């Protein structure tokens, strides 16, 4: 009897080729990969620390050292406000009506608390004030809900207290609020990059995911940004959404090419299994689709894994001539630079620290990591008590630093060069790390990587499954103890 994962994998569109990854995942010996991609909803990857209950003072000391040693860092602020919650969202948000009488006070508080947290970081990590910011991001949520006075107040603080001399500025919003006037304000404030979620260019699919904008509004936002002199525009597309077909994704990619977009993020979304078994908001509350029982709506169903990988191959096929993928899921035009902030934290010759200010932020360096509280009331309570709102922190042992560095490098899809690795680790080859060496032997046997003259390159199937490789391999359980 077939299990759910195999049945989902066999859900194929006969009008399109069987994806290359299909036969790999169908093999019983590769069950751990299939189980992962079937259960993981968002195709993301993490690089966790291995030392539990790491003292915060040690974390800040590690961040101080890491920032002092780094050429640049990534700094970001998180603004959690949204007008509504997208059905697929599992991020911490503060839902409000921006036109309501209470909204002004909420926005003021959000900026106040963000600034308060940033001041505390500057006290705890003195080198942060002088560190060269490579890129500054305002993520969300929907930061473009911030009223102009609050946005200007927030940016005045960051410009005054951090080193933006070499920084590029990137802003995240949504089509309903990134209008011509707001884009003009962003341009004036120094933002040269914007990103927003289109998710699809099919209005029925946009609506089924709970989004309150249209495809035309997305295209209008792109036009308005260009009119303001912002030609670096990144849009997020999702494949695997309710009601979506392989033909729909083909149309989405055709629109990307027609619009000549500089950057696009294509994210796998396997929501059906996630919604059946897990909660969607900070691990506590049900997502909107779960509450309303909207696994199937108006005859719409989720595409299975087989169709999702057909969609992935279609994305690769259509973008191959004009775009490069770096890191995984992030595509940029050949004549453009890749996403700078991603390169700062994942490229093997960098992997610099990042500092996140705001609800649910994640800050890290090579030696330690910390994750902020995701509940807004608790977040404010910590700051009111004079404490940074950090929920948990981990240290990273010397051996795990090597493993994380290798995994990050693998996620970029750039071949991992041992000569670059050895420069990072005092002449040590990655093959001298028992976990990396043993895992690479396994991956090579499965034909997920090729190793030639000290350079590790993902095969096409390995590229498709890179998140599964990163999140299921490179463990002591698989590699054994030294």
GROMACS .gro file of C-alpha atoms in nm:
model
  482
    1UNK     CA    1   0.000   0.000   0.000
    2UNK     CA    2   0.135   0.341  -0.099
    3UNK     CA    3   0.195   0.598   0.172
    4UNK     CA    4   0.080   0.957   0.137
    5UNK     CA    5   0.423   1.083   0.032
    6UNK     CA    6   0.453   0.838  -0.258
    7UNK     CA    7   0.097   0.909  -0.368
    8UNK     CA    8   0.174   1.282  -0.367
    9UNK     CA    9   0.493   1.223  -0.566
   10UNK     CA   10   0.296   1.028  -0.827
   11UNK     CA   11   0.056   1.319  -0.878
   12UNK     CA   12   0.191   1.425  -1.218
   13UNK     CA   13   0.065   1.635  -1.507
   14UNK     CA   14   0.083   1.407  -1.816
   15UNK     CA   15   0.133   1.710  -2.040
   16UNK     CA   16   0.478   1.770  -1.892
   17UNK     CA   17   0.788   1.551  -1.855
   18UNK     CA   18   0.835   1.341  -1.543
   19UNK     CA   19   1.077   1.544  -1.325
   20UNK     CA   20   1.432   1.411  -1.286
   21UNK     CA   21   1.396   1.400  -0.908
   22UNK     CA   22   1.095   1.166  -0.933
   23UNK     CA   23   1.288   0.840  -0.978
   24UNK     CA   24   1.536   0.933  -0.704
   25UNK     CA   25   1.263   0.999  -0.448
   26UNK     CA   26   1.074   0.685  -0.545
   27UNK     CA   27   1.363   0.460  -0.437
   28UNK     CA   28   1.308   0.305  -0.090
   29UNK     CA   29   1.666   0.385   0.015
   30UNK     CA   30   1.592   0.756  -0.034
   31UNK     CA   31   1.287   0.760   0.193
   32UNK     CA   32   1.439   1.019   0.429
   33UNK     CA   33   1.458   1.270   0.144
   34UNK     CA   34   1.100   1.202   0.038
   35UNK     CA   35   0.975   1.227   0.396
   36UNK     CA   36   1.145   1.563   0.436
   37UNK     CA   37   1.012   1.727   0.119
   38UNK     CA   38   0.664   1.590   0.190
   39UNK     CA   39   0.651   1.730   0.544
   40UNK     CA   40   0.843   2.055   0.495
   41UNK     CA   41   0.600   2.324   0.371
   42UNK     CA   42   0.835   2.601   0.265
   43UNK     CA   43   1.154   2.443   0.132
   44UNK     CA   44   1.371   2.645   0.370
   45UNK     CA   45   1.708   2.564   0.522
   46UNK     CA   46   1.864   2.643   0.857
   47UNK     CA   47   2.212   2.631   1.004
   48UNK     CA   48   2.158   2.572   1.374
   49UNK     CA   49   2.401   2.586   1.661
   50UNK     CA   50   2.478   2.269   1.854
   51UNK     CA   51   2.536   2.409   2.205
   52UNK     CA   52   2.206   2.440   2.392
   53UNK     CA   53   2.127   2.701   2.660
   54UNK     CA   54   2.412   2.920   2.547
   55UNK     CA   55   2.459   3.217   2.786
   56UNK     CA   56   2.349   3.547   2.634
   57UNK     CA   57   2.666   3.719   2.748
   58UNK     CA   58   2.867   3.462   2.555
   59UNK     CA   59   2.644   3.519   2.252
   60UNK     CA   60   2.702   3.896   2.264
   61UNK     CA   61   3.076   3.843   2.312
   62UNK     CA   62   3.081   3.618   2.004
   63UNK     CA   63   2.883   3.874   1.805
   64UNK     CA   64   3.125   4.148   1.913
   65UNK     CA   65   3.421   3.945   1.792
   66UNK     CA   66   3.250   3.835   1.471
   67UNK     CA   67   3.141   4.187   1.379
   68UNK     CA   68   3.484   4.327   1.455
   69UNK     CA   69   3.646   4.073   1.224
   70UNK     CA   70   3.394   4.103   0.938
   71UNK     CA   71   3.442   4.328   0.640
   72UNK     CA   72   3.066   4.397   0.630
   73UNK     CA   73   2.749   4.278   0.801
   74UNK     CA   74   2.382   4.238   0.716
   75UNK     CA   75   2.147   4.449   0.929
   76UNK     CA   76   1.771   4.422   0.917
   77UNK     CA   77   1.466   4.559   1.091
   78UNK     CA   78   1.139   4.367   1.107
   79UNK     CA   79   0.807   4.553   1.093
   80UNK     CA   80   0.535   4.294   1.167
   81UNK     CA   81   0.220   4.488   1.072
   82UNK     CA   82  -0.017   4.347   0.809
   83UNK     CA   83  -0.364   4.441   0.691
   84UNK     CA   84  -0.455   4.072   0.683
   85UNK     CA   85  -0.289   3.734   0.720
   86UNK     CA   86  -0.216   3.540   0.403
   87UNK     CA   87  -0.347   3.185   0.428
   88UNK     CA   88   0.000   3.034   0.394
   89UNK     CA   89   0.172   3.269   0.639
   90UNK     CA   90   0.345   3.132   0.949
   91UNK     CA   91   0.539   3.446   1.041
   92UNK     CA   92   0.477   3.663   1.349
   93UNK     CA   93   0.247   3.949   1.254
   94UNK     CA   94   0.039   4.227   1.406
   95UNK     CA   95  -0.288   4.250   1.211
   96UNK     CA   96  -0.448   4.593   1.197
   97UNK     CA   97  -0.662   4.824   0.992
   98UNK     CA   98  -0.425   5.109   0.897
   99UNK     CA   99  -0.724   5.345   0.872
  100UNK     CA  100  -0.849   5.272   1.225
  101UNK     CA  101  -0.822   5.521   1.510
  102UNK     CA  102  -0.584   5.294   1.701
  103UNK     CA  103  -0.344   5.236   1.409
  104UNK     CA  104  -0.143   5.555   1.463
  105UNK     CA  105  -0.055   5.452   1.817
  106UNK     CA  106   0.037   5.098   1.713
  107UNK     CA  107   0.272   5.221   1.442
  108UNK     CA  108   0.432   5.466   1.685
  109UNK     CA  109   0.485   5.187   1.937
  110UNK     CA  110   0.634   4.957   1.676
  111UNK     CA  111   0.894   5.213   1.580
  112UNK     CA  112   0.959   5.305   1.945
  113UNK     CA  113   1.022   4.942   2.037
  114UNK     CA  114   1.235   4.877   1.730
  115UNK     CA  115   1.454   5.175   1.817
  116UNK     CA  116   1.468   5.071   2.182
  117UNK     CA  117   1.585   4.722   2.086
  118UNK     CA  118   1.845   4.861   1.845
  119UNK     CA  119   1.983   5.089   2.119
  120UNK     CA  120   2.021   4.789   2.348
  121UNK     CA  121   2.209   4.602   2.076
  122UNK     CA  122   2.446   4.898   2.040
  123UNK     CA  123   2.512   4.885   2.414
  124UNK     CA  124   2.568   4.510   2.420
  125UNK     CA  125   2.781   4.497   2.104
  126UNK     CA  126   2.984   4.821   2.083
  127UNK     CA  127   3.149   4.735   1.750
  128UNK     CA  128   2.805   4.740   1.586
  129UNK     CA  129   2.801   5.119   1.572
  130UNK     CA  130   3.107   5.134   1.345
  131UNK     CA  131   3.059   4.811   1.150
  132UNK     CA  132   3.020   4.867   0.778
  133UNK     CA  133   2.667   4.769   0.680
  134UNK     CA  134   2.673   4.581   0.351
  135UNK     CA  135   2.298   4.580   0.313
  136UNK     CA  136   2.011   4.706   0.527
  137UNK     CA  137   1.671   4.544   0.486
  138UNK     CA  138   1.332   4.634   0.622
  139UNK     CA  139   1.139   4.306   0.624
  140UNK     CA  140   0.784   4.222   0.723
  141UNK     CA  141   0.503   4.179   0.772
  142UNK     CA  142   0.411   4.470   0.554
  143UNK     CA  143   0.653   4.755   0.627
  144UNK     CA  144   0.489   4.964   0.355
  145UNK     CA  145   0.198   5.013   0.596
  146UNK     CA  146   0.420   5.240   0.806
  147UNK     CA  147   0.299   5.601   0.777
  148UNK     CA  148   0.554   5.838   0.627
  149UNK     CA  149   0.639   6.017   0.958
  150UNK     CA  150   0.712   5.686   1.133
  151UNK     CA  151   0.917   5.555   0.842
  152UNK     CA  152   1.122   5.875   0.840
  153UNK     CA  153   1.169   5.857   1.216
  154UNK     CA  154   1.286   5.496   1.193
  155UNK     CA  155   1.531   5.569   0.913
  156UNK     CA  156   1.664   5.881   1.085
  157UNK     CA  157   1.758   5.665   1.381
  158UNK     CA  158   1.934   5.400   1.172
  159UNK     CA  159   2.120   5.654   0.959
  160UNK     CA  160   2.234   5.834   1.274
  161UNK     CA  161   2.346   5.531   1.476
  162UNK     CA  162   2.486   5.287   1.219
  163UNK     CA  163   2.750   5.301   0.947
  164UNK     CA  164   2.562   5.317   0.616
  165UNK     CA  165   2.858   5.456   0.419
  166UNK     CA  166   2.872   5.152   0.187
  167UNK     CA  167   2.522   5.013   0.241
  168UNK     CA  168   2.255   4.935  -0.012
  169UNK     CA  169   1.899   4.965   0.119
  170UNK     CA  170   1.623   4.716   0.041
  171UNK     CA  171   1.255   4.743   0.135
  172UNK     CA  172   0.979   4.483   0.145
  173UNK     CA  173   0.614   4.567   0.091
  174UNK     CA  174   0.299   4.457  -0.084
  175UNK     CA  175   0.130   4.582  -0.401
  176UNK     CA  176  -0.167   4.737  -0.224
  177UNK     CA  177   0.054   4.982  -0.034
  178UNK     CA  178   0.363   5.023  -0.253
  179UNK     CA  179   0.203   5.300  -0.457
  180UNK     CA  180   0.378   5.571  -0.658
  181UNK     CA  181   0.387   5.819  -0.368
  182UNK     CA  182   0.527   5.568  -0.119
  183UNK     CA  183   0.789   5.448  -0.366
  184UNK     CA  184   0.896   5.810  -0.411
  185UNK     CA  185   0.946   5.840  -0.035
  186UNK     CA  186   1.154   5.522  -0.033
  187UNK     CA  187   1.369   5.653  -0.316
  188UNK     CA  188   1.423   5.980  -0.129
  189UNK     CA  189   1.525   5.788   0.183
  190UNK     CA  190   1.794   5.599  -0.007
  191UNK     CA  191   1.623   5.269  -0.090
  192UNK     CA  192   1.736   5.137  -0.427
  193UNK     CA  193   1.578   4.790  -0.403
  194UNK     CA  194   1.223   4.677  -0.338
  195UNK     CA  195   1.065   4.336  -0.305
  196UNK     CA  196   0.710   4.213  -0.269
  197UNK     CA  197   0.508   3.896  -0.295
  198UNK     CA  198   0.318   3.845  -0.616
  199UNK     CA  199   0.279   3.472  -0.542
  200UNK     CA  200   0.110   3.424  -0.880
  201UNK     CA  201  -0.011   3.623  -1.179
  202UNK     CA  202  -0.341   3.434  -1.173
  203UNK     CA  203  -0.604   3.632  -0.981
  204UNK     CA  204  -0.799   3.318  -0.879
  205UNK     CA  205  -0.488   3.169  -0.715
  206UNK     CA  206  -0.397   3.501  -0.555
  207UNK     CA  207  -0.746   3.516  -0.403
  208UNK     CA  208  -0.741   3.152  -0.289
  209UNK     CA  209  -0.425   3.224  -0.090
  210UNK     CA  210  -0.597   3.506   0.094
  211UNK     CA  211  -0.411   3.789  -0.077
  212UNK     CA  212  -0.603   4.113  -0.131
  213UNK     CA  213  -0.444   4.238  -0.449
  214UNK     CA  214  -0.459   4.153  -0.819
  215UNK     CA  215  -0.199   4.062  -1.077
  216UNK     CA  216  -0.255   4.398  -1.246
  217UNK     CA  217  -0.172   4.578  -0.920
  218UNK     CA  218   0.155   4.383  -0.902
  219UNK     CA  219   0.251   4.491  -1.251
  220UNK     CA  220   0.151   4.850  -1.172
  221UNK     CA  221   0.383   4.846  -0.869
  222UNK     CA  222   0.671   4.735  -1.094
  223UNK     CA  223   0.597   5.016  -1.339
  224UNK     CA  224   0.573   5.275  -1.061
  225UNK     CA  225   0.902   5.163  -0.910
  226UNK     CA  226   1.077   5.204  -1.243
  227UNK     CA  227   0.923   5.548  -1.288
  228UNK     CA  228   1.081   5.644  -0.956
  229UNK     CA  229   1.420   5.517  -1.074
  230UNK     CA  230   1.407   5.191  -0.879
  231UNK     CA  231   1.482   4.924  -1.137
  232UNK     CA  232   1.600   4.661  -0.887
  233UNK     CA  233   1.267   4.487  -0.823
  234UNK     CA  234   1.233   4.139  -0.676
  235UNK     CA  235   0.902   3.954  -0.671
  236UNK     CA  236   0.819   3.635  -0.484
  237UNK     CA  237   0.644   3.355  -0.668
  238UNK     CA  238   0.517   3.042  -0.498
  239UNK     CA  239   0.457   2.707  -0.662
  240UNK     CA  240   0.238   2.448  -0.491
  241UNK     CA  241  -0.055   2.673  -0.399
  242UNK     CA  242  -0.420   2.582  -0.376
  243UNK     CA  243  -0.570   2.539  -0.723
  244UNK     CA  244  -0.238   2.590  -0.901
  245UNK     CA  245  -0.149   2.388  -1.212
  246UNK     CA  246   0.177   2.343  -1.398
  247UNK     CA  247   0.030   2.561  -1.673
  248UNK     CA  248  -0.027   2.838  -1.418
  249UNK     CA  249   0.341   2.836  -1.322
  250UNK     CA  250   0.436   2.841  -1.690
  251UNK     CA  251   0.226   3.155  -1.729
  252UNK     CA  252   0.385   3.312  -1.418
  253UNK     CA  253   0.736   3.263  -1.556
  254UNK     CA  254   0.631   3.397  -1.895
  255UNK     CA  255   0.512   3.713  -1.718
  256UNK     CA  256   0.844   3.741  -1.532
  257UNK     CA  257   1.029   3.729  -1.863
  258UNK     CA  258   0.790   3.974  -2.030
  259UNK     CA  259   0.827   4.218  -1.740
  260UNK     CA  260   1.206   4.184  -1.757
  261UNK     CA  261   1.232   4.162  -1.379
  262UNK     CA  262   1.578   4.191  -1.230
  263UNK     CA  263   1.515   3.937  -0.951
  264UNK     CA  264   1.261   3.670  -0.866
  265UNK     CA  265   1.227   3.428  -0.576
  266UNK     CA  266   1.055   3.098  -0.659
  267UNK     CA  267   0.954   2.911  -0.345
  268UNK     CA  268   0.813   2.561  -0.315
  269UNK     CA  269   0.503   2.552  -0.096
  270UNK     CA  270   0.384   2.208   0.013
  271UNK     CA  271   0.096   2.312   0.235
  272UNK     CA  272  -0.152   2.025   0.233
  273UNK     CA  273   0.042   1.789   0.459
  274UNK     CA  274   0.150   2.082   0.677
  275UNK     CA  275  -0.208   2.194   0.728
  276UNK     CA  276  -0.329   1.847   0.817
  277UNK     CA  277  -0.072   1.790   1.090
  278UNK     CA  278   0.073   2.116   1.218
  279UNK     CA  279  -0.021   2.468   1.321
  280UNK     CA  280   0.067   2.765   1.109
  281UNK     CA  281   0.135   3.058   1.338
  282UNK     CA  282   0.436   3.044   1.570
  283UNK     CA  283   0.353   2.682   1.645
  284UNK     CA  284   0.051   2.775   1.859
  285UNK     CA  285  -0.252   2.887   1.662
  286UNK     CA  286  -0.417   2.734   1.360
  287UNK     CA  287  -0.368   2.901   1.025
  288UNK     CA  288  -0.672   3.052   0.857
  289UNK     CA  289  -0.699   2.761   0.615
  290UNK     CA  290  -0.698   2.519   0.909
  291UNK     CA  291  -0.966   2.713   1.096
  292UNK     CA  292  -1.199   2.726   0.800
  293UNK     CA  293  -1.122   2.376   0.677
  294UNK     CA  294  -1.015   2.510   0.341
  295UNK     CA  295  -0.797   2.220   0.232
  296UNK     CA  296  -1.023   2.214  -0.075
  297UNK     CA  297  -1.218   2.519  -0.180
  298UNK     CA  298  -1.463   2.542  -0.471
  299UNK     CA  299  -1.320   2.224  -0.618
  300UNK     CA  300  -0.962   2.353  -0.595
  301UNK     CA  301  -0.695   2.114  -0.468
  302UNK     CA  302  -0.326   2.136  -0.387
  303UNK     CA  303  -0.085   2.004  -0.649
  304UNK     CA  304   0.109   1.702  -0.526
  305UNK     CA  305   0.486   1.675  -0.500
  306UNK     CA  306   0.512   1.536  -0.852
  307UNK     CA  307   0.347   1.842  -1.002
  308UNK     CA  308   0.548   2.071  -0.774
  309UNK     CA  309   0.871   1.930  -0.911
  310UNK     CA  310   0.737   1.962  -1.265
  311UNK     CA  311   0.678   2.328  -1.176
  312UNK     CA  312   1.034   2.358  -1.041
  313UNK     CA  313   1.182   2.214  -1.361
  314UNK     CA  314   0.968   2.450  -1.567
  315UNK     CA  315   1.103   2.748  -1.369
  316UNK     CA  316   1.459   2.632  -1.433
  317UNK     CA  317   1.394   2.572  -1.804
  318UNK     CA  318   1.239   2.913  -1.869
  319UNK     CA  319   1.483   3.117  -1.661
  320UNK     CA  320   1.800   2.931  -1.757
  321UNK     CA  321   1.900   3.151  -2.050
  322UNK     CA  322   1.859   3.489  -1.880
  323UNK     CA  323   1.882   3.422  -1.507
  324UNK     CA  324   2.115   3.255  -1.262
  325UNK     CA  325   2.006   3.089  -0.938
  326UNK     CA  326   2.211   3.205  -0.640
  327UNK     CA  327   2.138   3.102  -0.372
  328UNK     CA  328   1.874   2.831  -0.405
  329UNK     CA  329   1.530   2.974  -0.497
  330UNK     CA  330   1.676   3.322  -0.565
  331UNK     CA  331   1.712   3.405  -0.936
  332UNK     CA  332   1.881   3.714  -1.076
  333UNK     CA  333   1.933   3.833  -1.432
  334UNK     CA  334   2.275   3.740  -1.568
  335UNK     CA  335   2.387   4.101  -1.596
  336UNK     CA  336   2.271   4.184  -1.243
  337UNK     CA  337   2.425   4.109  -0.907
  338UNK     CA  338   2.275   3.837  -0.691
  339UNK     CA  339   2.081   3.922  -0.373
  340UNK     CA  340   2.349   4.101  -0.173
  341UNK     CA  341   2.218   4.022   0.173
  342UNK     CA  342   2.200   3.651   0.095
  343UNK     CA  343   2.556   3.653  -0.038
  344UNK     CA  344   2.683   3.833   0.272
  345UNK     CA  345   2.561   3.555   0.499
  346UNK     CA  346   2.598   3.241   0.282
  347UNK     CA  347   2.884   3.282   0.030
  348UNK     CA  348   3.182   3.078   0.147
  349UNK     CA  349   3.428   3.368   0.121
  350UNK     CA  350   3.200   3.587   0.337
  351UNK     CA  351   2.942   3.434   0.576
  352UNK     CA  352   2.944   3.756   0.775
  353UNK     CA  353   2.731   3.826   1.084
  354UNK     CA  354   2.376   3.950   1.062
  355UNK     CA  355   2.182   4.143   1.321
  356UNK     CA  356   1.803   4.138   1.322
  357UNK     CA  357   1.600   4.399   1.510
  358UNK     CA  358   1.235   4.318   1.568
  359UNK     CA  359   0.976   4.054   1.642
  360UNK     CA  360   1.100   3.703   1.556
  361UNK     CA  361   1.435   3.825   1.424
  362UNK     CA  362   1.729   3.587   1.392
  363UNK     CA  363   2.084   3.712   1.457
  364UNK     CA  364   2.400   3.512   1.412
  365UNK     CA  365   2.771   3.492   1.355
  366UNK     CA  366   2.991   3.189   1.294
  367UNK     CA  367   3.017   3.115   1.669
  368UNK     CA  368   2.661   3.166   1.794
  369UNK     CA  369   2.301   3.243   1.702
  370UNK     CA  370   1.993   3.382   1.876
  371UNK     CA  371   1.624   3.403   1.788
  372UNK     CA  372   1.388   3.674   1.907
  373UNK     CA  373   1.051   3.623   2.072
  374UNK     CA  374   0.766   3.584   1.822
  375UNK     CA  375   0.476   3.705   2.041
  376UNK     CA  376   0.425   4.078   2.035
  377UNK     CA  377   0.305   4.129   2.395
  378UNK     CA  378   0.596   3.930   2.534
  379UNK     CA  379   0.834   4.109   2.299
  380UNK     CA  380   0.721   4.447   2.437
  381UNK     CA  381   0.733   4.319   2.795
  382UNK     CA  382   1.097   4.218   2.762
  383UNK     CA  383   1.193   4.558   2.623
  384UNK     CA  384   0.993   4.739   2.891
  385UNK     CA  385   1.192   4.542   3.149
  386UNK     CA  386   1.520   4.646   2.988
  387UNK     CA  387   1.590   4.304   2.837
  388UNK     CA  388   1.662   4.220   2.476
  389UNK     CA  389   1.369   4.008   2.352
  390UNK     CA  390   1.575   3.697   2.279
  391UNK     CA  391   1.386   3.370   2.318
  392UNK     CA  392   1.676   3.128   2.282
  393UNK     CA  393   2.042   3.123   2.190
  394UNK     CA  394   2.283   2.853   2.078
  395UNK     CA  395   2.657   2.830   2.061
  396UNK     CA  396   2.832   2.670   1.767
  397UNK     CA  397   3.123   2.436   1.837
  398UNK     CA  398   3.439   2.452   1.620
  399UNK     CA  399   3.346   2.134   1.429
  400UNK     CA  400   2.990   2.253   1.374
  401UNK     CA  401   3.119   2.588   1.243
  402UNK     CA  402   3.291   2.396   0.965
  403UNK     CA  403   2.976   2.195   0.892
  404UNK     CA  404   2.758   2.507   0.888
  405UNK     CA  405   3.002   2.690   0.664
  406UNK     CA  406   2.995   2.402   0.418
  407UNK     CA  407   2.614   2.374   0.426
  408UNK     CA  408   2.572   2.749   0.373
  409UNK     CA  409   2.811   2.734   0.081
  410UNK     CA  410   2.621   2.440  -0.067
  411UNK     CA  411   2.295   2.639  -0.048
  412UNK     CA  412   2.441   2.906  -0.278
  413UNK     CA  413   2.458   2.646  -0.561
  414UNK     CA  414   2.810   2.770  -0.633
  415UNK     CA  415   3.059   2.479  -0.638
  416UNK     CA  416   3.223   2.453  -0.296
  417UNK     CA  417   3.598   2.496  -0.335
  418UNK     CA  418   3.820   2.337  -0.070
  419UNK     CA  419   4.089   2.601  -0.126
  420UNK     CA  420   3.840   2.875  -0.025
  421UNK     CA  421   3.722   2.666   0.270
  422UNK     CA  422   4.078   2.611   0.393
  423UNK     CA  423   4.144   2.985   0.394
  424UNK     CA  424   3.851   3.023   0.631
  425UNK     CA  425   3.969   2.745   0.861
  426UNK     CA  426   4.346   2.789   0.901
  427UNK     CA  427   4.443   2.561   0.616
  428UNK     CA  428   4.209   2.276   0.713
  429UNK     CA  429   4.039   2.086   0.431
  430UNK     CA  430   3.666   2.020   0.459
  431UNK     CA  431   3.753   1.653   0.401
  432UNK     CA  432   3.927   1.657   0.739
  433UNK     CA  433   3.593   1.719   0.905
  434UNK     CA  434   3.450   1.372   0.973
  435UNK     CA  435   3.085   1.474   0.931
  436UNK     CA  436   3.146   1.655   0.602
  437UNK     CA  437   3.368   1.379   0.463
  438UNK     CA  438   3.131   1.095   0.553
  439UNK     CA  439   2.826   1.282   0.427
  440UNK     CA  440   2.994   1.369   0.097
  441UNK     CA  441   3.077   1.004   0.042
  442UNK     CA  442   2.710   0.920   0.087
  443UNK     CA  443   2.592   1.205  -0.136
  444UNK     CA  444   2.843   1.110  -0.405
  445UNK     CA  445   2.721   0.751  -0.398
  446UNK     CA  446   2.365   0.875  -0.443
  447UNK     CA  447   2.482   1.097  -0.732
  448UNK     CA  448   2.369   1.416  -0.561
  449UNK     CA  449   2.716   1.572  -0.580
  450UNK     CA  450   3.027   1.541  -0.793
  451UNK     CA  451   3.372   1.591  -0.636
  452UNK     CA  452   3.664   1.680  -0.862
  453UNK     CA  453   3.997   1.827  -0.754
  454UNK     CA  454   3.866   1.948  -0.421
  455UNK     CA  455   3.551   2.111  -0.565
  456UNK     CA  456   3.204   1.986  -0.473
  457UNK     CA  457   2.930   2.050  -0.730
  458UNK     CA  458   2.564   1.962  -0.691
  459UNK     CA  459   2.413   1.749  -0.966
  460UNK     CA  460   2.079   1.859  -1.115
  461UNK     CA  461   1.890   1.634  -0.873
  462UNK     CA  462   2.113   1.755  -0.588
  463UNK     CA  463   2.033   2.115  -0.681
  464UNK     CA  464   1.658   2.044  -0.663
  465UNK     CA  465   1.695   1.868  -0.328
  466UNK     CA  466   1.953   2.098  -0.172
  467UNK     CA  467   1.724   2.200   0.117
  468UNK     CA  468   1.660   1.833   0.199
  469UNK     CA  469   2.032   1.763   0.181
  470UNK     CA  470   2.114   2.049   0.416
  471UNK     CA  471   1.841   1.966   0.665
  472UNK     CA  472   1.863   1.584   0.675
  473UNK     CA  473   2.230   1.509   0.614
  474UNK     CA  474   2.551   1.629   0.783
  475UNK     CA  475   2.460   1.480   1.121
  476UNK     CA  476   2.653   1.268   1.368
  477UNK     CA  477   2.381   1.004   1.340
  478UNK     CA  478   2.454   0.962   0.969
  479UNK     CA  479   2.827   1.017   0.989
  480UNK     CA  480   2.899   0.825   1.308
  481UNK     CA  481   3.128   0.937   1.585
  482UNK     CA  482   3.493   1.000   1.518
   0.00000   0.00000   0.00000
